[in-house]
Amino acid sequence: MILKETVDGSIEVYHPWGEWTDSKPLALFTESIVTMLTRPSAHQAFVDLVSLMGQTFPISAPAMYVNLNELGTSIYSVLDPKDGGTRDTNRMLEKMENKGNYSYFKVKIGGHPPVLKERVDMAIIQKTRASVLLSINSGTHEYIFRDWVKILAPAMTKLIDNEQLKNMAFSDSLTGLFNHRAFEQMLAVECDRVFRYGDTFSLIMLDIDWFKDVNDRYGHQAGDRVLRAVADKIKESVRKSDMVFRYGGEEFMVIMPHTGLSNALKLAERIRRNIERMSIIPGHKLTLSQGLTQYKVGLSPSDLVRKADIALYEAKNKGKNRIEVE
């Protein structure tokens, strides 16, 4: 309900959802607004919004396509990639003229798997630096979702603006990676998640070997060029679900959700090989040392960082350009 003052000074009551009396649309509208106002991040808000839509109207098979220039494209869909999700994604990415990487988040809603049919797309936000589109099956409560888009657009715009401001605070200006502050927060969130659900994850601490020599011999501009190139190569080497951070100086961190030591070691070796093959400064061989550890019940975020640091120290002491596990 919104109160508006009219020209003659009287107060007019305005219901943004018009004449809806059916409990399902009303519940969807109100709970969606609450979701956007209360979730700690835009990512969690979009997951919960798609879950809410999918549980309320499962045959609509909703998907949200979120493109934030600084953060890339994220897709939140009740459709499994194998059962229509990939087809819908390709169609939408072409429509959005997005040829870059994207992250796909399958949202579980229970019941029978949703079926992809002819789709209807609705723009919630379309700005230079951000766009949010909703895609649903044609003919399935389409009129309800059109009202939903109108009602949610202002709150979603605010959510996106806040997320972009947060991203500026959490980004390393030199490399574009998440920064130390972001690492501390995301590591704490990941520790809490795996503790709650009995999952695991692994952590890599990486350090550029002989980086001081680069600055001393070639200057700090060359050092910055190396840092940017290494950051890009690490990000290119990991999976879409992994999170890469500039921890400080020439040190980086990688959080690998749902990953045990065996797979984490393979990924660390891929990073090591890819860095070793790089040629940034003629005549200078670039390598990384890495310390790897896996979450175990009872370990705090600081415990994990300490274990990764111990492993990294071992890698440095044993000749560099290697991976050690703690």
XYZ file of C-alpha atoms in Angstrom:
326
model
C 0.000 0.000 0.000
C 1.287 3.489 -0.903
C -0.094 6.803 0.385
C -0.028 9.705 -2.071
C -0.913 13.352 -1.473
C -3.169 14.733 -4.224
C -3.268 18.284 -5.619
C -6.074 19.332 -3.247
C -4.116 18.063 -0.218
C -6.135 14.911 0.402
C -4.491 11.515 0.873
C -5.088 8.829 -1.719
C -4.455 5.143 -1.080
C -2.773 3.380 -3.983
C -2.273 -0.389 -4.247
C 0.659 -1.066 -6.588
C -0.684 -4.525 -7.408
C -3.996 -3.143 -8.592
C -7.010 -5.308 -7.978
C -5.292 -8.566 -7.132
C -7.263 -10.583 -4.622
C -5.893 -14.062 -5.375
C -3.590 -15.118 -2.538
C -0.836 -16.533 -4.785
C -0.018 -13.330 -6.703
C -0.318 -11.247 -3.537
C 2.050 -13.565 -1.690
C 4.493 -13.492 -4.610
C 4.454 -9.684 -4.793
C 4.892 -9.045 -1.080
C 7.429 -11.809 -0.413
C 9.490 -10.693 -3.416
C 9.787 -7.175 -2.027
C 10.727 -8.519 1.410
C 13.350 -10.751 -0.234
C 15.050 -7.833 -1.984
C 15.044 -5.701 1.141
C 16.435 -8.335 3.500
C 18.985 -10.476 1.637
C 22.685 -9.768 2.327
C 23.653 -9.769 -1.366
C 22.117 -9.403 -4.809
C 23.200 -12.972 -5.587
C 21.210 -14.383 -2.660
C 18.251 -12.160 -3.525
C 18.135 -13.456 -7.111
C 18.420 -17.089 -5.987
C 15.534 -16.607 -3.558
C 13.417 -14.630 -6.045
C 13.638 -17.357 -8.692
C 12.958 -19.990 -6.037
C 9.906 -18.035 -4.875
C 8.569 -17.627 -8.429
C 9.240 -21.267 -9.263
C 7.525 -22.597 -6.157
C 4.511 -20.296 -6.573
C 4.038 -20.921 -10.311
C 6.218 -23.946 -11.240
C 4.904 -24.345 -14.800
C 6.215 -20.869 -15.637
C 9.820 -22.226 -15.352
C 11.264 -18.793 -14.461
C 14.821 -17.689 -15.194
C 16.508 -14.373 -14.457
C 19.387 -13.045 -16.549
C 21.480 -10.502 -14.657
C 24.249 -8.579 -16.411
C 26.364 -6.195 -14.345
C 29.238 -4.846 -16.405
C 31.805 -5.112 -13.599
C 30.621 -8.525 -12.397
C 29.670 -10.210 -15.673
C 26.505 -12.183 -16.380
C 24.764 -14.472 -13.903
C 21.855 -16.747 -14.791
C 19.416 -17.985 -12.162
C 17.064 -20.651 -13.491
C 14.838 -23.484 -12.285
C 15.700 -25.253 -15.550
C 18.457 -27.831 -15.521
C 21.114 -26.987 -18.158
C 20.561 -30.444 -19.709
C 16.775 -30.033 -19.865
C 16.367 -26.765 -21.710
C 18.428 -24.450 -19.533
C 21.312 -24.244 -21.990
C 18.994 -23.622 -24.954
C 17.221 -20.823 -23.089
C 20.565 -19.392 -21.993
C 21.981 -19.312 -25.530
C 18.835 -17.612 -26.784
C 18.934 -14.970 -24.057
C 22.655 -14.290 -24.321
C 22.236 -13.673 -28.046
C 19.367 -11.322 -27.289
C 21.506 -9.481 -24.723
C 24.429 -9.406 -27.210
C 26.589 -11.026 -24.548
C 29.454 -13.096 -25.915
C 31.473 -13.302 -22.681
C 31.572 -15.798 -19.845
C 28.611 -16.342 -17.578
C 27.773 -18.155 -14.347
C 24.757 -20.502 -14.290
C 22.979 -21.113 -10.993
C 20.410 -23.917 -10.995
C 17.690 -23.090 -8.450
C 15.989 -26.123 -6.918
C 12.248 -25.895 -6.253
C 11.208 -29.528 -5.694
C 8.392 -31.388 -7.446
C 8.459 -32.389 -11.102
C 11.283 -30.897 -13.195
C 10.110 -27.756 -15.048
C 9.682 -28.074 -18.816
C 10.963 -25.491 -21.297
C 8.285 -24.178 -23.672
C 7.966 -21.122 -25.890
C 9.313 -18.219 -23.843
C 8.248 -14.679 -23.024
C 10.948 -12.213 -21.932
C 10.397 -9.148 -19.759
C 12.914 -6.398 -19.018
C 13.056 -5.447 -15.342
C 16.106 -3.174 -15.593
C 17.799 -1.899 -18.744
C 20.600 0.564 -18.040
C 24.016 1.181 -19.551
C 25.872 -0.653 -16.793
C 23.192 -3.136 -15.720
C 20.337 -5.170 -17.148
C 17.992 -7.702 -15.566
C 15.624 -9.798 -17.682
C 12.969 -12.296 -16.645
C 12.123 -15.236 -18.917
C 9.065 -17.478 -18.387
C 7.027 -19.999 -20.355
C 4.497 -18.313 -22.633
C 0.862 -18.335 -21.543
C 1.603 -19.329 -17.937
C 0.457 -16.510 -15.643
C 2.084 -14.017 -17.979
C -0.159 -11.158 -16.813
C 0.841 -11.784 -13.190
C 4.536 -11.611 -13.993
C 4.103 -8.401 -15.993
C 2.635 -6.771 -12.879
C 5.410 -8.370 -10.806
C 8.014 -6.694 -13.040
C 6.368 -3.268 -12.665
C 6.145 -3.586 -8.893
C 9.664 -4.938 -8.361
C 11.592 -2.668 -10.751
C 12.240 0.237 -8.293
C 13.377 -2.051 -5.455
C 15.530 -4.093 -7.834
C 17.172 -0.953 -9.213
C 18.158 -0.004 -5.665
C 19.440 -3.538 -5.034
C 21.632 -3.398 -8.153
C 22.941 0.085 -7.320
C 23.939 -1.098 -3.835
C 25.625 -4.188 -5.283
C 27.673 -2.080 -7.681
C 28.779 0.215 -4.851
C 29.729 -2.828 -2.784
C 31.680 -4.225 -5.718
C 33.696 -1.023 -5.914
C 34.600 -1.423 -2.224
C 35.465 -5.120 -2.695
C 37.552 -4.797 -5.884
C 41.309 -4.442 -6.245
C 41.856 -1.413 -8.466
C 45.007 -2.775 -10.141
C 43.928 -6.308 -11.075
C 40.126 -6.125 -10.990
C 40.047 -9.140 -8.664
C 38.254 -9.258 -5.329
C 40.397 -7.625 -2.635
C 41.537 -8.626 0.878
C 38.368 -7.290 2.474
C 36.203 -9.337 0.120
C 38.322 -12.431 0.826
C 37.775 -12.210 4.570
C 34.012 -11.886 4.169
C 33.635 -14.595 1.515
C 35.873 -17.043 3.378
C 33.732 -16.605 6.492
C 30.565 -17.184 4.438
C 32.042 -20.315 2.834
C 33.121 -21.726 6.227
C 29.606 -21.176 7.545
C 28.041 -22.794 4.467
C 30.086 -25.994 4.603
C 29.608 -26.290 8.364
C 25.823 -26.052 7.948
C 25.511 -28.466 5.034
C 28.360 -30.911 5.632
C 30.148 -29.895 2.446
C 33.812 -29.007 1.937
C 36.023 -26.589 0.031
C 39.716 -25.990 -0.565
C 41.884 -22.889 -0.361
C 45.039 -21.978 -2.291
C 47.471 -19.238 -1.306
C 49.684 -18.225 -4.248
C 52.806 -16.053 -4.321
C 54.784 -14.837 -7.343
C 58.359 -16.097 -7.075
C 61.175 -13.525 -7.108
C 58.686 -10.659 -7.523
C 60.949 -8.186 -5.697
C 63.539 -8.777 -8.417
C 60.996 -7.757 -11.048
C 60.396 -4.416 -9.324
C 64.100 -3.849 -8.647
C 65.332 -4.723 -12.153
C 62.489 -3.558 -14.390
C 60.621 -0.981 -12.295
C 57.234 -0.832 -10.618
C 55.326 -0.323 -13.871
C 56.649 -3.680 -15.064
C 55.709 -5.135 -11.684
C 52.153 -3.858 -12.074
C 52.014 -5.359 -15.559
C 53.080 -8.731 -14.133
C 50.470 -8.550 -11.362
C 47.680 -7.829 -13.853
C 48.796 -10.601 -16.204
C 49.106 -13.158 -13.394
C 45.690 -12.184 -12.019
C 44.121 -12.653 -15.454
C 45.848 -16.001 -15.970
C 44.764 -17.347 -12.564
C 41.174 -16.317 -13.246
C 41.346 -17.890 -16.700
C 42.712 -21.143 -15.213
C 40.042 -21.740 -12.566
C 36.390 -22.761 -12.859
C 33.426 -20.403 -12.932
C 32.468 -21.420 -9.395
C 35.919 -20.578 -7.958
C 36.676 -17.187 -6.395
C 40.005 -15.423 -6.992
C 41.369 -12.641 -4.757
C 44.386 -10.386 -4.595
C 45.352 -10.968 -0.986
C 48.045 -8.292 -0.875
C 51.267 -7.408 -2.676
C 52.154 -10.344 -4.936
C 49.946 -12.819 -3.035
C 46.656 -14.236 -4.301
C 43.985 -16.523 -2.869
C 41.595 -18.955 -4.556
C 38.517 -20.364 -2.788
C 37.251 -23.555 -4.468
C 33.731 -24.509 -3.280
C 32.665 -28.202 -3.218
C 36.284 -29.246 -3.857
C 38.439 -31.769 -2.006
C 42.239 -31.903 -2.018
C 42.565 -34.220 -5.009
C 40.673 -31.965 -7.429
C 42.107 -28.826 -5.846
C 45.620 -30.135 -6.459
C 44.818 -30.684 -10.142
C 43.532 -27.139 -10.428
C 46.590 -25.738 -8.617
C 48.863 -27.630 -11.011
C 46.948 -26.199 -13.981
C 47.534 -22.692 -12.612
C 51.239 -23.443 -12.047
C 51.726 -24.706 -15.611
C 49.813 -21.821 -17.175
C 51.853 -19.225 -15.283
C 55.129 -20.989 -16.118
C 54.308 -20.765 -19.838
C 53.724 -17.009 -19.742
C 56.194 -14.559 -21.236
C 55.616 -11.051 -19.924
C 59.137 -9.675 -19.516
C 61.707 -10.943 -22.071
C 64.376 -13.026 -20.379
C 62.501 -13.293 -17.079
C 60.906 -16.637 -16.190
C 57.708 -16.208 -14.204
C 56.632 -18.848 -11.655
C 54.289 -19.258 -8.688
C 54.592 -21.065 -5.367
C 51.349 -22.350 -3.854
C 50.103 -23.518 -0.474
C 46.978 -25.690 -0.504
C 44.647 -26.742 2.304
C 41.149 -28.196 2.694
C 38.414 -27.250 5.143
C 37.832 -29.648 8.009
C 35.142 -29.396 10.677
C 36.214 -27.125 13.494
C 38.622 -24.988 11.479
C 38.049 -21.238 11.565
C 38.777 -18.918 8.625
C 42.007 -17.801 10.315
C 42.996 -21.466 10.839
C 42.619 -22.116 7.113
C 44.673 -19.070 6.143
C 47.393 -20.119 8.597
C 47.493 -23.664 7.153
C 47.671 -22.349 3.574
C 50.432 -19.950 4.629
C 52.452 -22.787 6.220
C 52.119 -24.831 3.019
C 53.188 -21.827 0.921
C 56.245 -21.333 3.148
C 57.182 -24.973 2.534
C 56.805 -24.516 -1.224
C 59.121 -21.498 -1.123
C 61.693 -23.343 0.996
C 61.694 -26.396 -1.265
C 62.705 -24.505 -4.378
C 59.661 -22.462 -5.470
C 57.456 -23.090 -8.535
C 55.728 -25.920 -6.671
C 52.635 -26.796 -4.635
C 52.662 -27.969 -1.026
C 49.699 -29.257 0.992
C 49.052 -28.655 4.688
